[in-house]
Coordinates of C-alpha atoms in Angstrom, one line a residue:
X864 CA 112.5 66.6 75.2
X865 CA 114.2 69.9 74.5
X866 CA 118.0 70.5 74.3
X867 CA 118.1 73.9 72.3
X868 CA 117.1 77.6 74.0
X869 CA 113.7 78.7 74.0
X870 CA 113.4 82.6 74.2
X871 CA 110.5 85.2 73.7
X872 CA 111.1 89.1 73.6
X873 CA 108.7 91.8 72.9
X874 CA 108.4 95.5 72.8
X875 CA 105.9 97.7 72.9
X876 CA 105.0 101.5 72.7
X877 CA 101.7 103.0 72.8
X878 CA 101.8 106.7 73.4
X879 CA 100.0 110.0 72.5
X880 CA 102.0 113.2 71.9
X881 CA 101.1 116.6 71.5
X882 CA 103.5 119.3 72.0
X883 CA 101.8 122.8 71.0
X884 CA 102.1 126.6 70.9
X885 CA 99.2 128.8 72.3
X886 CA 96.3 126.3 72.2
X887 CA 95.7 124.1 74.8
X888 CA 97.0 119.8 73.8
X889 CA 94.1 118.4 75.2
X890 CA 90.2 121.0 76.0
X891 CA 87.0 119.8 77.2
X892 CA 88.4 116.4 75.6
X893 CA 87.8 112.6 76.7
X894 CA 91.5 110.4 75.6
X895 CA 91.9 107.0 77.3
X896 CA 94.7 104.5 76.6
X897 CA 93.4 101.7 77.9
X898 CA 94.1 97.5 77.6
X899 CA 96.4 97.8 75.9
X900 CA 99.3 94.3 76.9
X901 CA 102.5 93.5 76.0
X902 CA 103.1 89.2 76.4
X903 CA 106.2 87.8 76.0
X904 CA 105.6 83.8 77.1
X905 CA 108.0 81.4 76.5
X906 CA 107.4 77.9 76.9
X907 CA 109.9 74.5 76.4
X908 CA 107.4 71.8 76.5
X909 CA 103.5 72.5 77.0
X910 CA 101.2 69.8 76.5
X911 CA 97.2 68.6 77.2
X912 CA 96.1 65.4 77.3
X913 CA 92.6 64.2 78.3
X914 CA 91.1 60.4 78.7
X915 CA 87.3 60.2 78.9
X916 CA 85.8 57.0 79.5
X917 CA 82.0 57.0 79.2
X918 CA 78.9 54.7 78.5
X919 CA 75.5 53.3 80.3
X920 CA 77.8 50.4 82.2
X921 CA 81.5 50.3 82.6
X922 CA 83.0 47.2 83.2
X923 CA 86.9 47.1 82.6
X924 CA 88.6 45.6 85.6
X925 CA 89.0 42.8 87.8
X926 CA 89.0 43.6 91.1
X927 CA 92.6 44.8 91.3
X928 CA 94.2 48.2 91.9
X929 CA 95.9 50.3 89.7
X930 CA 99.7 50.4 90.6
X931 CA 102.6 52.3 90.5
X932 CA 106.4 51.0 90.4
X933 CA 109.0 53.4 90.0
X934 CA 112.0 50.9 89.8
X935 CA 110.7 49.2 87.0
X936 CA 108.9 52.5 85.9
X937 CA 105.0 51.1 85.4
X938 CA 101.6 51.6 85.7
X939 CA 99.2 49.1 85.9
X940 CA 95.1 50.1 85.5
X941 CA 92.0 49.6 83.5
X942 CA 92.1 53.0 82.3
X943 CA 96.0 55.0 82.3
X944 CA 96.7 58.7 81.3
X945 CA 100.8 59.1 81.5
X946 CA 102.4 62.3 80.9
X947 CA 106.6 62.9 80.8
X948 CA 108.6 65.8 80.4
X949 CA 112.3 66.7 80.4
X950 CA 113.7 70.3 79.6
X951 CA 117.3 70.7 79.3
X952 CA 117.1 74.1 77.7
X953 CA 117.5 77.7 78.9
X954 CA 114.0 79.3 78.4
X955 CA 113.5 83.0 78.4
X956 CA 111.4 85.9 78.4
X957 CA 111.9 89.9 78.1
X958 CA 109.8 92.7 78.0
X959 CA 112.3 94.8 76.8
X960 CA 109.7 97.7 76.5
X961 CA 106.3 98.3 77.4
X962 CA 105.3 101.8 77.2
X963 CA 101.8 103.3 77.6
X964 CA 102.4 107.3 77.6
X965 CA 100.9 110.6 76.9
X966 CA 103.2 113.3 76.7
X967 CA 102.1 116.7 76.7
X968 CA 103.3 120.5 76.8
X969 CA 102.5 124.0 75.9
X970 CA 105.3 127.0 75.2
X971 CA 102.4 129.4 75.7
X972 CA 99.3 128.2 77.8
X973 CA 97.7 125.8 79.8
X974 CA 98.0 122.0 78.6
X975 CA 95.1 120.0 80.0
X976 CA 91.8 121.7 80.6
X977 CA 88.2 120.8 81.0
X978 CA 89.3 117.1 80.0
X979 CA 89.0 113.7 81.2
X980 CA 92.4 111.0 80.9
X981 CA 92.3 107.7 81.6
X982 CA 95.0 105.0 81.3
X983 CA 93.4 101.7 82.5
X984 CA 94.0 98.1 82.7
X985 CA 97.1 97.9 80.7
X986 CA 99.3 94.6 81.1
X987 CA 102.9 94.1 80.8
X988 CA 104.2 90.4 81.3
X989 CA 107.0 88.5 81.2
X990 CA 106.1 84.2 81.3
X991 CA 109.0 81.8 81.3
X992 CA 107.7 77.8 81.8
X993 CA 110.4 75.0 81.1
X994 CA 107.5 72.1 81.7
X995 CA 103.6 73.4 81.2
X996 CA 101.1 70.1 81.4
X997 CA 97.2 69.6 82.1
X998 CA 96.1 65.8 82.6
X999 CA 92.2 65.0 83.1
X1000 CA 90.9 61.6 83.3
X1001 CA 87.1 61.5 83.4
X1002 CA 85.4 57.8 83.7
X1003 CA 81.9 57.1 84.1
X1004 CA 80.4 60.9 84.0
X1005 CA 77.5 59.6 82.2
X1006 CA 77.5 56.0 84.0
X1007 CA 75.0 53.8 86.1
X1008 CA 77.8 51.1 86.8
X1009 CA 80.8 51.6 86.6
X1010 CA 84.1 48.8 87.6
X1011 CA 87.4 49.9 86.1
X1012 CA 90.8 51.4 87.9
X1013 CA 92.2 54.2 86.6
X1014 CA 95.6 55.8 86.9
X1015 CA 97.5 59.5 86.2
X1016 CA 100.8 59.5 86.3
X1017 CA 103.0 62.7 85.5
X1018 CA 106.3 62.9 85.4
X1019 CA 108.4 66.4 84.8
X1020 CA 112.3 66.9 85.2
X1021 CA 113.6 70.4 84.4
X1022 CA 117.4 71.1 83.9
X1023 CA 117.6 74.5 81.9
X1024 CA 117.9 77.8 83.4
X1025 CA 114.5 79.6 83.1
X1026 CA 114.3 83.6 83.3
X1027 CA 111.3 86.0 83.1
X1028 CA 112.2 89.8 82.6
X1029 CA 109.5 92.2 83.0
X1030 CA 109.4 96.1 83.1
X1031 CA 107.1 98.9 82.0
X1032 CA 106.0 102.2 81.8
X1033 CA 102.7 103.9 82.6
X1034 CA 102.3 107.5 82.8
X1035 CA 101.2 111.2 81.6
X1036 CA 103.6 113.8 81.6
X1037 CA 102.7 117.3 80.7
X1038 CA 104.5 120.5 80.8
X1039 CA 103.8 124.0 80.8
X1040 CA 107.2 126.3 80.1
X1041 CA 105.6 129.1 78.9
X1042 CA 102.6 131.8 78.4
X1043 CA 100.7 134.8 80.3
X1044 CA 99.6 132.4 83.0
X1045 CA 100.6 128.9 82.7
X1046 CA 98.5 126.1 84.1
X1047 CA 99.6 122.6 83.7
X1048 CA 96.2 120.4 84.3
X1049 CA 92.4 122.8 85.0
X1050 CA 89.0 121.2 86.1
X1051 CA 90.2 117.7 84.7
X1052 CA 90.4 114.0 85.9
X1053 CA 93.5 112.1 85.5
X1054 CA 92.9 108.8 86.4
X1055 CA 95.9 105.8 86.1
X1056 CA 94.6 102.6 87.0
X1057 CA 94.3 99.0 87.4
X1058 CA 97.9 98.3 85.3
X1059 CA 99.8 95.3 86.0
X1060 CA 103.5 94.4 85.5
X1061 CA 104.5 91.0 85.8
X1062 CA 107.0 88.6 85.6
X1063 CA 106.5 84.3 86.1
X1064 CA 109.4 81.8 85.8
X1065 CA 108.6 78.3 86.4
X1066 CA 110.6 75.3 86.0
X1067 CA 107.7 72.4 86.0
X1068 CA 104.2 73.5 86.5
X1069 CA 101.2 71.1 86.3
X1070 CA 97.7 70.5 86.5
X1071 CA 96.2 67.1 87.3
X1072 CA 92.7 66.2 88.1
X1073 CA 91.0 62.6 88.1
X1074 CA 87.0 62.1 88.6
X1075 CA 85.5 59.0 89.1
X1076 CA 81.1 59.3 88.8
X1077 CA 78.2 56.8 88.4
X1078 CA 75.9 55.6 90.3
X1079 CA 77.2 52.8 91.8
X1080 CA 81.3 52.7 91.7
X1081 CA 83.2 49.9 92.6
X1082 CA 87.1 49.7 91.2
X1083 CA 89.9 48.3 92.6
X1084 CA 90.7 45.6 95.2
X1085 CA 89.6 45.0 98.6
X1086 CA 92.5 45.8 100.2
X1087 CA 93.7 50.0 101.3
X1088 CA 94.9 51.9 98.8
X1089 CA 98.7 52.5 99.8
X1090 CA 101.6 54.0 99.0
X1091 CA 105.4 53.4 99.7
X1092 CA 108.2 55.4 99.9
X1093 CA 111.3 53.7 101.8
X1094 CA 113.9 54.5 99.2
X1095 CA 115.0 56.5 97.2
X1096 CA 113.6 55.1 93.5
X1097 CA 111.5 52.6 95.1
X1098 CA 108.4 53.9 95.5
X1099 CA 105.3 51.9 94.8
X1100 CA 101.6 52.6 95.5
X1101 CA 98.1 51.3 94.3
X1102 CA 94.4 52.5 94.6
X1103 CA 91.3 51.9 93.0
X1104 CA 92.0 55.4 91.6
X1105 CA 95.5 56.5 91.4
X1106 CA 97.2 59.6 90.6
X1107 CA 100.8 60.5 90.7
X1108 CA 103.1 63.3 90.1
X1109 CA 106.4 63.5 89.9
X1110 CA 108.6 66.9 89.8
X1111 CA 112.3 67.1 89.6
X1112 CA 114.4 70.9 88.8
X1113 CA 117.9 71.8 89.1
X1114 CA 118.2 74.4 87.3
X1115 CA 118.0 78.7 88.3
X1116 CA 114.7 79.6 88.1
X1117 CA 114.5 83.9 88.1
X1118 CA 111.7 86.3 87.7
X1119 CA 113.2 89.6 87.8
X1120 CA 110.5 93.0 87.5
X1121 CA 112.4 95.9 88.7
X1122 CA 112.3 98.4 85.7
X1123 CA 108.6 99.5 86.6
X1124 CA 106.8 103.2 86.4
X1125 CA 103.4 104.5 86.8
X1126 CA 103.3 108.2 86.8
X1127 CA 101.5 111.5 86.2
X1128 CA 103.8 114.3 86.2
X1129 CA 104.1 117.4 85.2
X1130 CA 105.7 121.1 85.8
X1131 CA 104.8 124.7 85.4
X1132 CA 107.0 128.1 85.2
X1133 CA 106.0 131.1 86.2
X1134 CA 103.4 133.5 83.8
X1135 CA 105.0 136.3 82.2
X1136 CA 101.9 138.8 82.5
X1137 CA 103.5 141.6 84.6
X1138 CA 100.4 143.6 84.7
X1139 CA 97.4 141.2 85.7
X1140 CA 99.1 138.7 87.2
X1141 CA 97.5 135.4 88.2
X1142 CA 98.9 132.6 90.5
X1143 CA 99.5 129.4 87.8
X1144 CA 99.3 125.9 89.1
X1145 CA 100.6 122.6 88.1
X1146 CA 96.9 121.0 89.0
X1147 CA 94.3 123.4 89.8
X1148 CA 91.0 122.5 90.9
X1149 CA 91.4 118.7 89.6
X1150 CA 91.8 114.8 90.6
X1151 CA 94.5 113.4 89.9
X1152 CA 94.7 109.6 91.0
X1153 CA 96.8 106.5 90.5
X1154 CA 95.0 103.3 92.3
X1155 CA 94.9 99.2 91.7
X1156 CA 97.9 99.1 89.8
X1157 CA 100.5 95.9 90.5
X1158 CA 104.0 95.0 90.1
X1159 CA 105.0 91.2 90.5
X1160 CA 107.8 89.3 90.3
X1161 CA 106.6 85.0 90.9
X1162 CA 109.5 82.4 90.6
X1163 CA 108.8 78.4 91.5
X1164 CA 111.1 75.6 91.0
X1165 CA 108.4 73.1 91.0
X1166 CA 104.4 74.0 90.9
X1167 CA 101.7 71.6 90.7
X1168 CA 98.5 74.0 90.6
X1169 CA 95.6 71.3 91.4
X1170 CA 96.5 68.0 92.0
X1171 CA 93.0 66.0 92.3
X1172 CA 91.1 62.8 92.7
X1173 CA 86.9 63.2 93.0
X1174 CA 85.1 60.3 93.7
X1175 CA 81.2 60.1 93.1
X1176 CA 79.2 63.0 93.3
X1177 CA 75.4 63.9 94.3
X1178 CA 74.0 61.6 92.7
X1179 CA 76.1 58.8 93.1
X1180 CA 74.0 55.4 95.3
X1181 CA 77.7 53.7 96.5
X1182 CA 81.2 54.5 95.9
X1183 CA 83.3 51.2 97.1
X1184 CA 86.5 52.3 95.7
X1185 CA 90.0 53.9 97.2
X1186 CA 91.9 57.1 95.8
X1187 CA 95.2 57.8 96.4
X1188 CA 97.0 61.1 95.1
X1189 CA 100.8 60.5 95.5
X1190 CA 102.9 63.7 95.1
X1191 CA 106.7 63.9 94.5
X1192 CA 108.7 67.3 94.4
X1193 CA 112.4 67.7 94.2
X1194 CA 114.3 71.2 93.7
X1195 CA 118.2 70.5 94.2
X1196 CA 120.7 72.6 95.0
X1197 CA 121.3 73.7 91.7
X1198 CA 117.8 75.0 92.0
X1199 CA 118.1 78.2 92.9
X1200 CA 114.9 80.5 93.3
X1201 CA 115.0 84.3 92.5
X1202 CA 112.1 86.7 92.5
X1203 CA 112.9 90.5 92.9
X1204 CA 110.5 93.1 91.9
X1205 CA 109.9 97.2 92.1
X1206 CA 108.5 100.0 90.9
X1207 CA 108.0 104.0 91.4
X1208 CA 104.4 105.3 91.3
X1209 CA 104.5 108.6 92.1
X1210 CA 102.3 111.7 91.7
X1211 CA 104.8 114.8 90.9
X1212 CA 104.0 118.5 90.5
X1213 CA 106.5 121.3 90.1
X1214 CA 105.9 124.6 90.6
X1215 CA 108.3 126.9 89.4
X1216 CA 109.1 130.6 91.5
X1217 CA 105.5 131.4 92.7
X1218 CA 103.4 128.5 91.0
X1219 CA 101.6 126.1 93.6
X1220 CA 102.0 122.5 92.8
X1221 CA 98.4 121.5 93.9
X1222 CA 95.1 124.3 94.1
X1223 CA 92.1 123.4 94.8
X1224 CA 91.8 119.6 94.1
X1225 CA 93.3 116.4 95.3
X1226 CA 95.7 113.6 94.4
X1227 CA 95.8 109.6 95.1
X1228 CA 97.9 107.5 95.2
X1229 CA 96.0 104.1 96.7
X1230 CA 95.7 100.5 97.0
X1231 CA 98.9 99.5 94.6
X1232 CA 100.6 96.6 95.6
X1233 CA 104.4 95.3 95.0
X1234 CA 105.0 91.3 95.6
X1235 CA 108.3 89.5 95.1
X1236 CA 107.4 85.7 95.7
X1237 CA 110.2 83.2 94.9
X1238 CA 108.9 79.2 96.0
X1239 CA 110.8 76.4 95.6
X1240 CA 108.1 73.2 96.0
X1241 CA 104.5 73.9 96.1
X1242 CA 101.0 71.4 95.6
X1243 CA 97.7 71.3 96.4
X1244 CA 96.5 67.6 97.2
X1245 CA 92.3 67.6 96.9
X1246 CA 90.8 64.1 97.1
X1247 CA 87.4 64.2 97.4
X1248 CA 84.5 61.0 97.9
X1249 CA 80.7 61.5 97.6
X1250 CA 77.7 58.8 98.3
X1251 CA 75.3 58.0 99.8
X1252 CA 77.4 54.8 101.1
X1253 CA 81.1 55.3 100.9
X1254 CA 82.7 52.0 101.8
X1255 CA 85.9 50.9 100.6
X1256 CA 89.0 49.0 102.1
X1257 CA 89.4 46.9 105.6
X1258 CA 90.8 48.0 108.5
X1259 CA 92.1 51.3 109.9
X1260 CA 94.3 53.6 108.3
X1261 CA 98.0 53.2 109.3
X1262 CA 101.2 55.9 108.2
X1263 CA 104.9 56.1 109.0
X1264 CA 107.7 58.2 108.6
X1265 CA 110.4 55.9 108.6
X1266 CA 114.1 58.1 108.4
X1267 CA 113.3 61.5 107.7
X1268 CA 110.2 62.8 105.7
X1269 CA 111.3 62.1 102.4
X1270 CA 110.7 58.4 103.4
X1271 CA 107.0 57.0 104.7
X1272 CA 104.4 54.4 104.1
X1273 CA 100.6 55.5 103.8
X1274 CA 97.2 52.9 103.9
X1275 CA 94.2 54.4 103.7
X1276 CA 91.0 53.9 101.7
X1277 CA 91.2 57.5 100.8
X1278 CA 94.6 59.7 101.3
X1279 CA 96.7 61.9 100.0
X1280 CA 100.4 61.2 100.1
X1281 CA 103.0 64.4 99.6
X1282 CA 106.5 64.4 99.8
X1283 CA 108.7 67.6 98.9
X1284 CA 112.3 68.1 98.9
X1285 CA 114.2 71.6 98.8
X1286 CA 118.1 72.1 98.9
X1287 CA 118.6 75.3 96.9
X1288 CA 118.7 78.9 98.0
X1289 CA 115.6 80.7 97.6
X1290 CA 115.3 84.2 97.4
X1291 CA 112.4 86.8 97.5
X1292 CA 113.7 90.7 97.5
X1293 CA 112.0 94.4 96.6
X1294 CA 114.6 97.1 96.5
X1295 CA 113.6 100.9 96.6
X1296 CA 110.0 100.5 95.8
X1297 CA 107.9 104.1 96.1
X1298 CA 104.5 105.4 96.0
X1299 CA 104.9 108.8 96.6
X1300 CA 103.0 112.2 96.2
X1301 CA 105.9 114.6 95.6
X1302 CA 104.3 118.4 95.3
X1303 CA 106.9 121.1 95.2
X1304 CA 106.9 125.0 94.5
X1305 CA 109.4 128.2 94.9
X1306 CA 107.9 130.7 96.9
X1307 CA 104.3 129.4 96.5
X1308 CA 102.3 126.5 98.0
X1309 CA 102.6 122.5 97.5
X1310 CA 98.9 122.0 98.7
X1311 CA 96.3 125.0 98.6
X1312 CA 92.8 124.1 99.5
X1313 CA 93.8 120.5 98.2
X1314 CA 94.2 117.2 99.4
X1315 CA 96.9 114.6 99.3
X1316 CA 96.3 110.7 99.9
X1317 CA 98.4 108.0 100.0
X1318 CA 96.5 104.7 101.6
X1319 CA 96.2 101.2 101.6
X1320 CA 99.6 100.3 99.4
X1321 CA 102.0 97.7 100.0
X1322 CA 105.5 96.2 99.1
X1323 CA 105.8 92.7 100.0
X1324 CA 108.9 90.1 99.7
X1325 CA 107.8 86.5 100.5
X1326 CA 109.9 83.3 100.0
X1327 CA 109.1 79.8 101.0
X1328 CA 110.7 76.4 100.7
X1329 CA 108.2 74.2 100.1
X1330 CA 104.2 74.6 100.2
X1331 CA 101.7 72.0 100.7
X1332 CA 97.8 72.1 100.7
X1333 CA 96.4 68.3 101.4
X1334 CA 92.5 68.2 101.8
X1335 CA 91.1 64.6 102.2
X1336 CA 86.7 65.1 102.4
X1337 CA 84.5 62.0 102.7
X1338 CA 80.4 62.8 102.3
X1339 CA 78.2 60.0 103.3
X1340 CA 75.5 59.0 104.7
X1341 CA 75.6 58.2 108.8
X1342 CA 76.3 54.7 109.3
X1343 CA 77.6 51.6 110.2
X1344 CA 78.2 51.0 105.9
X1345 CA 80.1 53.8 105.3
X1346 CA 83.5 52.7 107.2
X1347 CA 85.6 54.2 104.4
X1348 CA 89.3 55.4 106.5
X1349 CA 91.5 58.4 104.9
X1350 CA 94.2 59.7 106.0
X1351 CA 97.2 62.5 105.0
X1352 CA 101.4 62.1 104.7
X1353 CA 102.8 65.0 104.4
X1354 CA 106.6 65.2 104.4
X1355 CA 109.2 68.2 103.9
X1356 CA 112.6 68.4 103.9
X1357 CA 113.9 72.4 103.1
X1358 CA 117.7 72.2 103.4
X1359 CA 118.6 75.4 101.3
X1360 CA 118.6 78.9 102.7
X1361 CA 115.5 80.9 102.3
X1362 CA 115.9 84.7 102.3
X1363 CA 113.6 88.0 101.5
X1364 CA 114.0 91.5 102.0
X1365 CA 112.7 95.0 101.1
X1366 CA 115.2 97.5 101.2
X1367 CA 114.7 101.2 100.6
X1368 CA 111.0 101.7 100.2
X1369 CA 109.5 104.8 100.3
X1370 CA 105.7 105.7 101.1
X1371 CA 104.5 109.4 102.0
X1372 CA 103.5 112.4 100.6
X1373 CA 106.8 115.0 100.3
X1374 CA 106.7 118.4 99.5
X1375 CA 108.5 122.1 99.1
X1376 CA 106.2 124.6 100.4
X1377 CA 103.7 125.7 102.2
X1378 CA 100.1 124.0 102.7
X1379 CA 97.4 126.4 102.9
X1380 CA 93.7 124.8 104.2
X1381 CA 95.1 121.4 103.3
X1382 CA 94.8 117.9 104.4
X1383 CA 97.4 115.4 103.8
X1384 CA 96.7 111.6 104.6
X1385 CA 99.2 108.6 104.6
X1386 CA 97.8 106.0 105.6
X1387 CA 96.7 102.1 105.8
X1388 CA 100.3 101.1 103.7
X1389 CA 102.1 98.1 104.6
X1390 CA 106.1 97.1 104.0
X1391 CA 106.6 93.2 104.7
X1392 CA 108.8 90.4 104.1
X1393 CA 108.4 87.0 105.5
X1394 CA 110.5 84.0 104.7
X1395 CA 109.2 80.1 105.6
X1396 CA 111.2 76.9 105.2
X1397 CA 108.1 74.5 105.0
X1398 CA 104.1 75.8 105.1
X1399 CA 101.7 72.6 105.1
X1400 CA 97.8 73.1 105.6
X1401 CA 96.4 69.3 106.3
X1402 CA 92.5 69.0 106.6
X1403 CA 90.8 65.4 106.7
X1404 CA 86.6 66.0 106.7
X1405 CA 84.7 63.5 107.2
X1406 CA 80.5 65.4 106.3
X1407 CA 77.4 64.1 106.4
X1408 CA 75.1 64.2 103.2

């Protein structure tokens, strides 16, 4: 348990700068500034825990379930793994600065020539987690017999406001302001790519995973596996393998990424040589490319990233024992989900009176993406059961939803039961978001004999309520044996408002002067924003081996 405020900040500045006089910064030169990251994670509670049960035989139980009751607040099993958090602190974390930058220029000359630049896979992120937990219970991995119940129960309740701040800066910037006749870059490669910006604030986030081998399984009772939920506070369930999870936040949970860059830019005046005069450029006869870079903004109330049960395996004779995985997610109205995220990734060449922006060579700016995603409730449910005779239970597999779907009654030998309740507002949003080619002269040309591309990019706002994946798989043997049932409950309730927008994005290729023999693609670039109160993918397989 954690009362007092949690907070991580971090800055960072990685640069090159050369500013010279006559002699050319960076000739027939290779200069990368690459991998560089800037973290700043902040975490409340984090925790691991691990139970592994092994040996030739197992025998532990007595032909009863494991069992849940949340009234009296017990669990019952041969072998138990129980996880609880509670968070009542704010927990926060800022990238104040993240800088990755060369900064060039020449008073009398050209300032890249000959010369290859790369700025590649730098990371800037922001991680903000009230309640971080991974629970594994392994029985029987090594096992020929194996008869013992197990149980995972995790239980996470966040009330402190959790916030993730990201921003940074990527870029080379050269200038060329004076000299015979200027150049800015000549027969180089400039080449941004691969950066990421991010941003994550979670209130509970957990991973849970139960596996059950051996070559002959039996654990648990007779009876279905089953699990109740009539009223609020009274839920009960029992399997021969049981997992539960239980999320509660009410508390704001914001991921906010708007202060982003990636860049090459650079500007060129006009050469003073009034006898020979050349035509300068700001790129001339290079590539110049920004590509794979990503800016994102991730906020979830509650997040559980792999909730699982597996039962048996390849090698496994007879699995005659139930799984149930019982999830629980509540985000109230105090909840509130914000995710907003930008950035401006732009190619820019000036050309002053008669200098051309781009001669001879092309610029890129491709496949960069923007994602604001703010979530309120999301799971993934897996329960899978493997042998060559899968029998466990009697009878068919019953559910109901009784008053709404936070309330419902599962039997099954195999299921997965999911419940998720959202009241809060959730809100995804990107606000003036560019990736731009911006090549601009006086009297001279923005594109000669060059090329301009700006393809397959995208700025995307997505919110959602709750999310649910429930996957139940039983691989057996055809027969009359293998009568195992399964079956899925899955119940949402969103009640909050769920909101996302992109406002003000800019993609294209803009320019002040003429083009001369050029070509000038925009393409392939998407602008979305999609908004979903409750998203639930529910598979039962039933395979032969």
């Amino acid at each position: 348990v954690v009362a007092d405020g949690v907070s991580a900040v971090v800055n960072q500045d990685v640069s090159v700068a050369l500013a010279n006089t006559g002699t050319v910064p960076v000739q027939t030169s290779s200069l990368s500034l690459d991998g560089n990251s800037t973290t700043a994670l902040a975490r409340s509670n984090v925790m691991t825990n691990t139970l592994i049960v092994d040996g030739g035989n197992i025998a532990a139980g007595a032909g009863t379930d494991a069992s849940f009751d949340e009234l009296t607040v017990t669990v019952d099993a041969a072998f138990v793994l129980g996880s609880e958090q509670s968070n009542g602190a704010a927990v926060s974390a800022t990238t104040s600065q993240s800088r990755v930058e060369l900064d060039l220029s020449n008073t009398d000359g050209d300032v890249i020539n000959g010369a290859t630049v790369s700025l590649a896979n730098n990371l800037s992120s922001a991680t903000a987690l009230a309640n971080n937990v991974t629970n594994s219970v392994d029985v029987g991995a090594n096992s020929a017999n194996v008869d013992g119940s197990a149980a995972l129960l995790n239980s996470q309740a966040n009330g402190g406001v959790v916030t993730a701040t990201g921003g940074s800066a990527v870029s080379v910037a050269f200038d060329a302001t004076g000299g015979l006749d200027p150049n800015g870059i000549v027969s180089s490669s400039v080449a941004v790519s691969g950066n990421a910006s991010a941003s994550n604030a979670v209130g509970n986030q957990a991973q849970n995973t139960l596996t059950a081998a051996g070559t002959n399984i039996a654990s648990g009772g007779v009876a279905l596996a089953s699990v109740s939920s009539l009223t609020d506070g009274e839920v009960t369930a029992d399997a021969g393998n049981l997992l539960v999870s239980d999320q509660v936040n009410s508390a704001a949970i914001s991921s906010i990424n708007n202060a982003n860059s990636v860049s090459i830019g650079g500007s060129v005046v006009e050469g003073t040589d009034t006898i020979n005069p050349l035509v300068g450029a700001v790129a001339s006869g290079s590539t110049l490319s920004l590509t794979d870079n990503t800016t994102e903004a991730r906020a979830s109330a509650n997040i559980v990233l792999n909730s699982s049960i597996s039962l048996g395996g390849a090698s496994t004779t007879s699995a005659d024992a139930t799984g149930m995985i019982a999830n629980f997610q509540n985000n109230d109205a105090t909840g509130a989900v914000t995710a907003q995220a930008s950035t401006n990734t732009a190619i820019t060449l000036n050309g002053a009176d008669t200098v051309d922006a781009m001669n001879s060579g092309s610029a890129m700016v491709e496949n960069n993406t923007t994602l604001a995603l703010a979530r309120g409730n999301v799971v993934e449910n897996v329960l899978t059961a493997d042998g060559t005779n899968v029998t466990a239970g009697g009878g068919s597999a019953t559910l109901s939803a009784i008053a709404s779907p936070g309330d419902g009654v599962l039997n099954a030998s195999f299921g997965v039961f999911n419940e998720q309740v959202q009241a809060a507002a959730i809100n995804a949003s990107s606000t003036n978001a560019t990736y731009a080619i911006n090549a601009t002269s006086g009297s001279g040309d923005a594109l000669n004999s060059g090329s301009a591309v700006v393809a397959g990019n995208s700025v995307n706002a997505t919110a959602f309520g709750n999310i649910a994946t429930n996957r139940v798989t039983l691989a057996s043997l055809n027969g009359v044996g293998n009568d195992a049932s399964a079956a899925v409950f899955n119940g949402q309730l969103n009640s909050g408002s769920v909101s996302s927008s992109v406002v003000g994005a800019t993609i294209g290729t803009f320019g002040t002067g003429g083009f001369d023999t050029a070509s000038v693609g925009v393409s392939g670039n998407t602008i979305s924003a999609s908004a979903v109160g409750n998203f639930a993918n529910s598979t039962i397989t039933r395979a032969t081996r």
